[in-house]
Amino acid sequence: MSKNTTFDAVANGVDITALKSHIETNFEKILEELTALVAIPSIAWESFDPQNLEKSAATVAELAKSAGMETVEILREPADNGAMGAPAVVAQRKAAPGKPTVLLYAHHDVQPPGNEADWNTPVFEATKVGDRLYGRGAADDKAGIMVHIAAMRAVLDLVGDFGVGVTYFFEGEEEAGSPSFRNFLEAHQDKLAADVIIVADSSNWSVGTPALTSSLRGMCAAEITVRSLNHAVHSGMFGGPVLDGPIMAAKLISSFHNEDGSVAVAGLVANDLAEVDFDEAEFRRDSGVLDSFKLAGTGKITDRLWNKPALSVIGMDIPGVDHSSNTLLPATRFKVSMRLAPGQNPAEALKALEAHVKNVDLRGAEVEFIATEAGNAYKADLDASANDTARWALEQPWGVVPVNMGLGGSIPFIGDLLEVFPKAQILVTGVEDPDSRAHSANESLHLGDFQHAIEAEALLLARINAEGL
Ligand SMILES: [Zn+2]
């Protein structure tokens, strides 16, 4: 049930002004700690020195101790292939009787630097320019870790009788695809169990406008082979009456979209739900689409990205032009990748795609369809009590009603969290903004929004302590 987002902070002993000024007073120290984290090139990719992950885990563990955690451990579990996973920091402060437990997630590993020549400041040296802090991990996601650390310190210093259980889970391999994540969750299920999970690894809508990430698209993929001949033949001898595999594959591919560019596969979930929209010119600039290209689909751009399906061909087996000869190619295999709207079951989407493929008139060419991947979409429960509390907490420091935003991509580990902890309420928050350039050169953090993110999380924890969930 949705509860009223108005909350009498004074009557409930939550001193908003004191919490904000505590964070203001300590902000320089928080930035120094973030700077120390950014200085560690903790990259979980195989070709980088794994010692940096150990160093970063140890530094984060010390921060967790400074935030009043009773137990702090550095743990690791093997991935399915047997390779040992990166070190994660798990720290706990047990709940007082009757109080809920909140799991605070972030990751201490970062993306590789990419081409260092593209950076305007040193990659692993947090550098303040104007109101932003530049450096790899300054936003994604070392700032997420500092939000969880600094919010807890403020709450412990200022909220009397703080009894909410808090667990830190700072993973060390998110940017490498979290290979041991699922095994880690299952091995440490008891330690990680919580009533609310806050994932601080996403973005706000814009500088000055906070957001909760309330939906993520799912995905599925299939390999499709179209065959019109048993073997290759000379195009001069047989071309005309016989059409080759690539032409028939192209005919099939051309059936995937309607005239307006929307996905033509029948039976897929598509919705118009977005509260906000992107400016088309800005979207064009960010995407790099040609000025002459007419954008595909209908409705808000945000709905096309968050709440409607997308279909692309991401690979195709065909000889390169330099290796081409006058031959009718017997068959062509290609891979289709689809992004799916929240509410779409990926297995159903694959069935719909297969039905579509089998239905297109390809003059009797054979079509083989092999489903290869399926990942669930995510849709936040907007009526969940923690969602209301979080909206209130975000509105206080920013002074702006938070936006419910979607993401066109997926955060695969959210699906694992939902499966291992089906009863937990999940909130996806973050410190990034559209200019943060996470994963790219010149990654940065907006310092004003960072401070507000800490304030909001402290207020969220204080309110959960005052009135429960
Ligand atoms: Zn991240």
PDB file of C-alpha atoms in Angstrom, residues 210-438:
ATOM      1  CA  PRO A 210      16.804  13.481  -8.624  1.00  0.00           C
ATOM      2  CA  ALA A 211      15.407  10.194  -9.898  1.00  0.00           C
ATOM      3  CA  LEU A 212      14.639   6.665  -8.915  1.00  0.00           C
ATOM      4  CA  THR A 213      15.340   4.145 -11.644  1.00  0.00           C
ATOM      5  CA  SER A 214      11.987   2.435 -11.736  1.00  0.00           C
ATOM      6  CA  SER A 215      12.323   0.189 -14.763  1.00  0.00           C
ATOM      7  CA  LEU A 216      14.942  -1.613 -16.814  1.00  0.00           C
ATOM      8  CA  ARG A 217      14.339  -3.329 -20.128  1.00  0.00           C
ATOM      9  CA  GLY A 218      14.821  -7.055 -20.422  1.00  0.00           C
ATOM     10  CA  MET A 219      16.515  -8.735 -23.335  1.00  0.00           C
ATOM     11  CA  CYS A 220      16.541 -11.838 -25.482  1.00  0.00           C
ATOM     12  CA  ALA A 221      18.523 -13.045 -28.456  1.00  0.00           C
ATOM     13  CA  ALA A 222      18.300 -15.692 -31.152  1.00  0.00           C
ATOM     14  CA  GLU A 223      20.434 -17.062 -33.963  1.00  0.00           C
ATOM     15  CA  ILE A 224      18.535 -17.427 -37.208  1.00  0.00           C
ATOM     16  CA  THR A 225      19.735 -19.265 -40.315  1.00  0.00           C
ATOM     17  CA  VAL A 226      17.986 -18.831 -43.670  1.00  0.00           C
ATOM     18  CA  ARG A 227      18.799 -21.442 -46.351  1.00  0.00           C
ATOM     19  CA  SER A 228      17.688 -21.573 -49.983  1.00  0.00           C
ATOM     20  CA  LEU A 229      20.279 -23.998 -51.465  1.00  0.00           C
ATOM     21  CA  ASN A 230      21.987 -27.242 -50.402  1.00  0.00           C
ATOM     22  CA  HIS A 231      25.348 -25.932 -51.554  1.00  0.00           C
ATOM     23  CA  ALA A 232      26.955 -22.912 -53.222  1.00  0.00           C
ATOM     24  CA  VAL A 233      26.616 -22.603 -57.023  1.00  0.00           C
ATOM     25  CA  HIS A 234      27.843 -20.266 -59.783  1.00  0.00           C
ATOM     26  CA  SER A 235      25.696 -17.118 -59.878  1.00  0.00           C
ATOM     27  CA  GLY A 236      25.888 -16.919 -63.685  1.00  0.00           C
ATOM     28  CA  MET A 237      24.705 -20.487 -64.166  1.00  0.00           C
ATOM     29  CA  PHE A 238      21.863 -20.475 -61.591  1.00  0.00           C
ATOM     30  CA  GLY A 239      21.137 -16.849 -60.623  1.00  0.00           C
ATOM     31  CA  GLY A 240      17.684 -15.652 -61.668  1.00  0.00           C
ATOM     32  CA  PRO A 241      15.414 -18.532 -60.776  1.00  0.00           C
ATOM     33  CA  VAL A 242      17.358 -19.123 -57.565  1.00  0.00           C
ATOM     34  CA  LEU A 243      17.722 -16.468 -54.838  1.00  0.00           C
ATOM     35  CA  ASP A 244      20.675 -16.766 -52.445  1.00  0.00           C
ATOM     36  CA  GLY A 245      20.712 -17.140 -48.658  1.00  0.00           C
ATOM     37  CA  PRO A 246      21.713 -13.509 -47.911  1.00  0.00           C
ATOM     38  CA  ILE A 247      18.877 -12.108 -50.081  1.00  0.00           C
ATOM     39  CA  MET A 248      16.330 -14.316 -48.332  1.00  0.00           C
ATOM     40  CA  ALA A 249      17.802 -13.388 -44.938  1.00  0.00           C
ATOM     41  CA  ALA A 250      17.534  -9.698 -45.903  1.00  0.00           C
ATOM     42  CA  LYS A 251      13.879 -10.239 -46.845  1.00  0.00           C
ATOM     43  CA  LEU A 252      13.271 -11.745 -43.417  1.00  0.00           C
ATOM     44  CA  ILE A 253      15.190  -8.964 -41.648  1.00  0.00           C
ATOM     45  CA  SER A 254      13.233  -6.299 -43.518  1.00  0.00           C
ATOM     46  CA  SER A 255      10.032  -7.727 -42.021  1.00  0.00           C
ATOM     47  CA  PHE A 256      11.115  -6.986 -38.430  1.00  0.00           C
ATOM     48  CA  HIS A 257      10.105  -3.307 -38.492  1.00  0.00           C
ATOM     49  CA  ASN A 258       6.998  -1.445 -39.576  1.00  0.00           C
ATOM     50  CA  GLU A 259       7.080   1.465 -42.008  1.00  0.00           C
ATOM     51  CA  ASP A 260       7.373   3.895 -39.033  1.00  0.00           C
ATOM     52  CA  GLY A 261      10.369   1.977 -37.683  1.00  0.00           C
ATOM     53  CA  SER A 262       8.579   0.349 -34.740  1.00  0.00           C
ATOM     54  CA  VAL A 263       9.114  -3.373 -34.119  1.00  0.00           C
ATOM     55  CA  ALA A 264       6.643  -5.399 -36.214  1.00  0.00           C
ATOM     56  CA  VAL A 265       6.780  -8.647 -34.216  1.00  0.00           C
ATOM     57  CA  ALA A 266       3.177  -9.221 -33.061  1.00  0.00           C
ATOM     58  CA  GLY A 267       2.325  -9.755 -29.409  1.00  0.00           C
ATOM     59  CA  LEU A 268       5.176  -7.869 -27.733  1.00  0.00           C
ATOM     60  CA  VAL A 269       4.523  -5.613 -24.756  1.00  0.00           C
ATOM     61  CA  ALA A 270       4.825  -1.886 -25.593  1.00  0.00           C
ATOM     62  CA  ASN A 271       3.647   0.959 -23.383  1.00  0.00           C
ATOM     63  CA  ASP A 272       3.461   4.744 -23.190  1.00  0.00           C
ATOM     64  CA  LEU A 273       4.304   5.421 -19.558  1.00  0.00           C
ATOM     65  CA  ALA A 274       7.194   7.877 -19.336  1.00  0.00           C
ATOM     66  CA  GLU A 275       6.623  11.033 -17.256  1.00  0.00           C
ATOM     67  CA  VAL A 276       9.519  12.844 -18.925  1.00  0.00           C
ATOM     68  CA  ASP A 277      11.059  13.039 -22.385  1.00  0.00           C
ATOM     69  CA  PHE A 278      14.440  13.701 -23.905  1.00  0.00           C
ATOM     70  CA  ASP A 279      15.001  16.745 -26.024  1.00  0.00           C
ATOM     71  CA  GLU A 280      15.263  15.336 -29.572  1.00  0.00           C
ATOM     72  CA  ALA A 281      18.253  17.489 -30.554  1.00  0.00           C
ATOM     73  CA  GLU A 282      20.119  16.448 -27.407  1.00  0.00           C
ATOM     74  CA  PHE A 283      19.258  12.787 -27.960  1.00  0.00           C
ATOM     75  CA  ARG A 284      20.511  13.037 -31.526  1.00  0.00           C
ATOM     76  CA  ARG A 285      23.781  14.563 -30.348  1.00  0.00           C
ATOM     77  CA  ASP A 286      24.309  11.920 -27.627  1.00  0.00           C
ATOM     78  CA  SER A 287      23.465   9.010 -29.937  1.00  0.00           C
ATOM     79  CA  GLY A 288      25.566  10.147 -32.882  1.00  0.00           C
ATOM     80  CA  VAL A 289      22.703   9.420 -35.269  1.00  0.00           C
ATOM     81  CA  LEU A 290      23.013  11.219 -38.610  1.00  0.00           C
ATOM     82  CA  ASP A 291      21.154  14.530 -38.949  1.00  0.00           C
ATOM     83  CA  SER A 292      19.370  13.107 -41.990  1.00  0.00           C
ATOM     84  CA  PHE A 293      18.181   9.957 -40.172  1.00  0.00           C
ATOM     85  CA  LYS A 294      14.487   9.924 -39.244  1.00  0.00           C
ATOM     86  CA  LEU A 295      14.119   8.484 -35.736  1.00  0.00           C
ATOM     87  CA  ALA A 296      12.210   5.189 -35.595  1.00  0.00           C
ATOM     88  CA  GLY A 297       9.074   4.355 -33.632  1.00  0.00           C
ATOM     89  CA  THR A 298       6.306   6.451 -32.168  1.00  0.00           C
ATOM     90  CA  GLY A 299       5.569   8.274 -28.917  1.00  0.00           C
ATOM     91  CA  LYS A 300       8.019   9.852 -26.499  1.00  0.00           C
ATOM     92  CA  ILE A 301      11.692   9.052 -27.075  1.00  0.00           C
ATOM     93  CA  THR A 302      11.875   7.932 -23.442  1.00  0.00           C
ATOM     94  CA  ASP A 303       9.033   5.433 -24.016  1.00  0.00           C
ATOM     95  CA  ARG A 304      10.770   4.122 -27.141  1.00  0.00           C
ATOM     96  CA  LEU A 305      13.906   3.602 -25.032  1.00  0.00           C
ATOM     97  CA  TRP A 306      12.377   2.372 -21.775  1.00  0.00           C
ATOM     98  CA  ASN A 307       8.909   0.942 -22.391  1.00  0.00           C
ATOM     99  CA  LYS A 308       8.874  -0.456 -25.933  1.00  0.00           C
ATOM    100  CA  PRO A 309      10.797  -3.265 -27.608  1.00  0.00           C
ATOM    101  CA  ALA A 310      13.816  -2.732 -29.835  1.00  0.00           C
ATOM    102  CA  LEU A 311      15.253  -5.218 -32.319  1.00  0.00           C
ATOM    103  CA  SER A 312      18.712  -5.209 -33.892  1.00  0.00           C
ATOM    104  CA  VAL A 313      20.829  -7.530 -35.985  1.00  0.00           C
ATOM    105  CA  ILE A 314      24.147  -7.680 -34.139  1.00  0.00           C
ATOM    106  CA  GLY A 315      26.055 -10.223 -36.237  1.00  0.00           C
ATOM    107  CA  MET A 316      25.889 -11.954 -39.581  1.00  0.00           C
ATOM    108  CA  ASP A 317      27.911 -14.720 -41.236  1.00  0.00           C
ATOM    109  CA  ILE A 318      28.578 -13.659 -44.802  1.00  0.00           C
ATOM    110  CA  PRO A 319      31.833 -13.352 -46.766  1.00  0.00           C
ATOM    111  CA  GLY A 320      33.436  -9.933 -46.616  1.00  0.00           C
ATOM    112  CA  VAL A 321      33.369  -7.845 -49.788  1.00  0.00           C
ATOM    113  CA  ASP A 322      37.112  -8.427 -50.354  1.00  0.00           C
ATOM    114  CA  HIS A 323      36.527 -12.185 -50.298  1.00  0.00           C
ATOM    115  CA  SER A 324      33.362 -12.218 -52.380  1.00  0.00           C
ATOM    116  CA  SER A 325      33.040 -14.238 -55.593  1.00  0.00           C
ATOM    117  CA  ASN A 326      30.316 -14.781 -58.167  1.00  0.00           C
ATOM    118  CA  THR A 327      28.589 -17.415 -56.109  1.00  0.00           C
ATOM    119  CA  LEU A 328      25.048 -17.908 -54.871  1.00  0.00           C
ATOM    120  CA  LEU A 329      25.568 -18.380 -51.126  1.00  0.00           C
ATOM    121  CA  PRO A 330      23.382 -21.234 -49.862  1.00  0.00           C
ATOM    122  CA  ALA A 331      22.600 -19.937 -46.363  1.00  0.00           C
ATOM    123  CA  THR A 332      23.101 -16.987 -44.033  1.00  0.00           C
ATOM    124  CA  ARG A 333      23.147 -17.049 -40.244  1.00  0.00           C
ATOM    125  CA  PHE A 334      22.513 -13.875 -38.260  1.00  0.00           C
ATOM    126  CA  LYS A 335      21.934 -12.948 -34.635  1.00  0.00           C
ATOM    127  CA  VAL A 336      18.973 -10.886 -33.502  1.00  0.00           C
ATOM    128  CA  SER A 337      19.111  -9.077 -30.176  1.00  0.00           C
ATOM    129  CA  MET A 338      15.954  -7.650 -28.651  1.00  0.00           C
ATOM    130  CA  ARG A 339      15.367  -5.251 -25.759  1.00  0.00           C
ATOM    131  CA  LEU A 340      12.077  -5.934 -24.053  1.00  0.00           C
ATOM    132  CA  ALA A 341       9.623  -3.678 -22.268  1.00  0.00           C
ATOM    133  CA  PRO A 342       9.040  -4.129 -18.539  1.00  0.00           C
ATOM    134  CA  GLY A 343       6.232  -6.638 -18.111  1.00  0.00           C
ATOM    135  CA  GLN A 344       7.411  -8.708 -21.079  1.00  0.00           C
ATOM    136  CA  ASN A 345       8.302 -12.319 -20.316  1.00  0.00           C
ATOM    137  CA  PRO A 346      11.486 -12.975 -22.351  1.00  0.00           C
ATOM    138  CA  ALA A 347      10.499 -16.590 -23.154  1.00  0.00           C
ATOM    139  CA  GLU A 348       7.184 -15.300 -24.569  1.00  0.00           C
ATOM    140  CA  ALA A 349       9.066 -12.700 -26.596  1.00  0.00           C
ATOM    141  CA  LEU A 350      11.253 -15.418 -28.098  1.00  0.00           C
ATOM    142  CA  LYS A 351       8.115 -17.423 -28.990  1.00  0.00           C
ATOM    143  CA  ALA A 352       6.617 -14.338 -30.639  1.00  0.00           C
ATOM    144  CA  LEU A 353       9.813 -13.746 -32.601  1.00  0.00           C
ATOM    145  CA  GLU A 354       9.958 -17.386 -33.700  1.00  0.00           C
ATOM    146  CA  ALA A 355       6.305 -17.282 -34.794  1.00  0.00           C
ATOM    147  CA  HIS A 356       6.995 -14.105 -36.775  1.00  0.00           C
ATOM    148  CA  VAL A 357      10.038 -15.643 -38.448  1.00  0.00           C
ATOM    149  CA  LYS A 358       8.156 -18.811 -39.406  1.00  0.00           C
ATOM    150  CA  ASN A 359       5.292 -16.751 -40.805  1.00  0.00           C
ATOM    151  CA  VAL A 360       7.183 -14.643 -43.339  1.00  0.00           C
ATOM    152  CA  ASP A 361       6.843 -15.859 -46.937  1.00  0.00           C
ATOM    153  CA  LEU A 362      10.405 -16.721 -47.963  1.00  0.00           C
ATOM    154  CA  ARG A 363       9.478 -18.777 -51.093  1.00  0.00           C
ATOM    155  CA  GLY A 364       9.983 -21.948 -49.094  1.00  0.00           C
ATOM    156  CA  ALA A 365      13.522 -21.169 -47.894  1.00  0.00           C
ATOM    157  CA  GLU A 366      14.283 -23.024 -44.669  1.00  0.00           C
ATOM    158  CA  VAL A 367      14.539 -21.068 -41.446  1.00  0.00           C
ATOM    159  CA  GLU A 368      16.283 -22.389 -38.355  1.00  0.00           C
ATOM    160  CA  PHE A 369      15.627 -20.523 -35.117  1.00  0.00           C
ATOM    161  CA  ILE A 370      17.780 -21.025 -32.008  1.00  0.00           C
ATOM    162  CA  ALA A 371      17.016 -18.996 -28.884  1.00  0.00           C
ATOM    163  CA  THR A 372      20.272 -18.080 -27.149  1.00  0.00           C
ATOM    164  CA  GLU A 373      19.671 -15.577 -24.346  1.00  0.00           C
ATOM    165  CA  ALA A 374      16.835 -14.360 -22.154  1.00  0.00           C
ATOM    166  CA  GLY A 375      17.013 -11.814 -19.334  1.00  0.00           C
ATOM    167  CA  ASN A 376      14.147 -10.389 -17.320  1.00  0.00           C
ATOM    168  CA  ALA A 377      13.074  -6.781 -17.367  1.00  0.00           C
ATOM    169  CA  TYR A 378      12.656  -4.973 -14.062  1.00  0.00           C
ATOM    170  CA  LYS A 379       9.793  -2.836 -12.921  1.00  0.00           C
ATOM    171  CA  ALA A 380       9.880  -1.246  -9.486  1.00  0.00           C
ATOM    172  CA  ASP A 381       6.842  -1.683  -7.287  1.00  0.00           C
ATOM    173  CA  LEU A 382       5.836   1.977  -7.179  1.00  0.00           C
ATOM    174  CA  ASP A 383       3.393   1.215  -4.369  1.00  0.00           C
ATOM    175  CA  ALA A 384       6.070  -0.299  -2.142  1.00  0.00           C
ATOM    176  CA  SER A 385       6.459   1.593   1.117  1.00  0.00           C
ATOM    177  CA  ALA A 386      10.224   2.076   0.678  1.00  0.00           C
ATOM    178  CA  ASN A 387       9.582   3.715  -2.688  1.00  0.00           C
ATOM    179  CA  ASP A 388       7.392   6.374  -1.064  1.00  0.00           C
ATOM    180  CA  THR A 389       9.916   6.956   1.701  1.00  0.00           C
ATOM    181  CA  ALA A 390      12.718   7.292  -0.850  1.00  0.00           C
ATOM    182  CA  ARG A 391      10.729   9.827  -2.872  1.00  0.00           C
ATOM    183  CA  TRP A 392      10.235  11.914   0.252  1.00  0.00           C
ATOM    184  CA  ALA A 393      13.938  11.626   1.136  1.00  0.00           C
ATOM    185  CA  LEU A 394      15.056  12.679  -2.361  1.00  0.00           C
ATOM    186  CA  GLU A 395      12.725  15.658  -2.424  1.00  0.00           C
ATOM    187  CA  GLN A 396      14.099  17.203   0.803  1.00  0.00           C
ATOM    188  CA  PRO A 397      17.667  18.123  -0.280  1.00  0.00           C
ATOM    189  CA  TRP A 398      16.920  18.806  -3.936  1.00  0.00           C
ATOM    190  CA  GLY A 399      13.654  20.646  -3.360  1.00  0.00           C
ATOM    191  CA  VAL A 400      12.352  19.008  -6.529  1.00  0.00           C
ATOM    192  CA  VAL A 401       9.936  16.094  -6.920  1.00  0.00           C
ATOM    193  CA  PRO A 402      11.990  13.075  -8.065  1.00  0.00           C
ATOM    194  CA  VAL A 403      11.435  11.581 -11.499  1.00  0.00           C
ATOM    195  CA  ASN A 404      10.650   7.911 -12.050  1.00  0.00           C
ATOM    196  CA  MET A 405      12.944   7.052 -14.882  1.00  0.00           C
ATOM    197  CA  GLY A 406      13.572   3.934 -16.886  1.00  0.00           C
ATOM    198  CA  LEU A 407      16.743   2.605 -18.394  1.00  0.00           C
ATOM    199  CA  GLY A 408      16.873   1.177 -21.879  1.00  0.00           C
ATOM    200  CA  GLY A 409      19.608  -1.228 -20.867  1.00  0.00           C
ATOM    201  CA  SER A 410      19.679  -3.852 -18.188  1.00  0.00           C
ATOM    202  CA  ILE A 411      21.520  -4.135 -14.867  1.00  0.00           C
ATOM    203  CA  PRO A 412      21.789  -7.945 -14.959  1.00  0.00           C
ATOM    204  CA  PHE A 413      22.530  -8.375 -11.259  1.00  0.00           C
ATOM    205  CA  ILE A 414      19.186  -6.790 -10.313  1.00  0.00           C
ATOM    206  CA  GLY A 415      17.522  -9.898 -11.735  1.00  0.00           C
ATOM    207  CA  ASP A 416      19.716 -12.063  -9.494  1.00  0.00           C
ATOM    208  CA  LEU A 417      18.867  -9.953  -6.445  1.00  0.00           C
ATOM    209  CA  LEU A 418      15.154 -10.300  -7.192  1.00  0.00           C
ATOM    210  CA  GLU A 419      15.448 -14.059  -7.597  1.00  0.00           C
ATOM    211  CA  VAL A 420      17.535 -14.711  -4.483  1.00  0.00           C
ATOM    212  CA  PHE A 421      15.659 -12.174  -2.309  1.00  0.00           C
ATOM    213  CA  PRO A 422      12.123 -12.160  -3.747  1.00  0.00           C
ATOM    214  CA  LYS A 423      10.589 -10.455  -0.707  1.00  0.00           C
ATOM    215  CA  ALA A 424      12.998  -7.513  -0.558  1.00  0.00           C
ATOM    216  CA  GLN A 425      11.946  -4.083  -1.828  1.00  0.00           C
ATOM    217  CA  ILE A 426      14.575  -2.818  -4.262  1.00  0.00           C
ATOM    218  CA  LEU A 427      15.406   0.858  -4.793  1.00  0.00           C
ATOM    219  CA  VAL A 428      17.741   1.837  -7.611  1.00  0.00           C
ATOM    220  CA  THR A 429      19.348   5.217  -6.913  1.00  0.00           C
ATOM    221  CA  GLY A 430      22.573   6.818  -8.054  1.00  0.00           C
ATOM    222  CA  VAL A 431      24.888   9.783  -8.211  1.00  0.00           C
ATOM    223  CA  GLU A 432      25.361  10.033 -11.960  1.00  0.00           C
ATOM    224  CA  ASP A 433      23.769  12.583 -14.271  1.00  0.00           C
ATOM    225  CA  PRO A 434      23.653  12.736 -18.081  1.00  0.00           C
ATOM    226  CA  ASP A 435      27.082  14.451 -18.155  1.00  0.00           C
ATOM    227  CA  SER A 436      28.822  11.906 -15.907  1.00  0.00           C
ATOM    228  CA  ARG A 437      30.189   9.889 -18.850  1.00  0.00           C
ATOM    229  CA  ALA A 438      30.531   6.726 -16.795  1.00  0.00           C
TER     230      ALA A 438
END
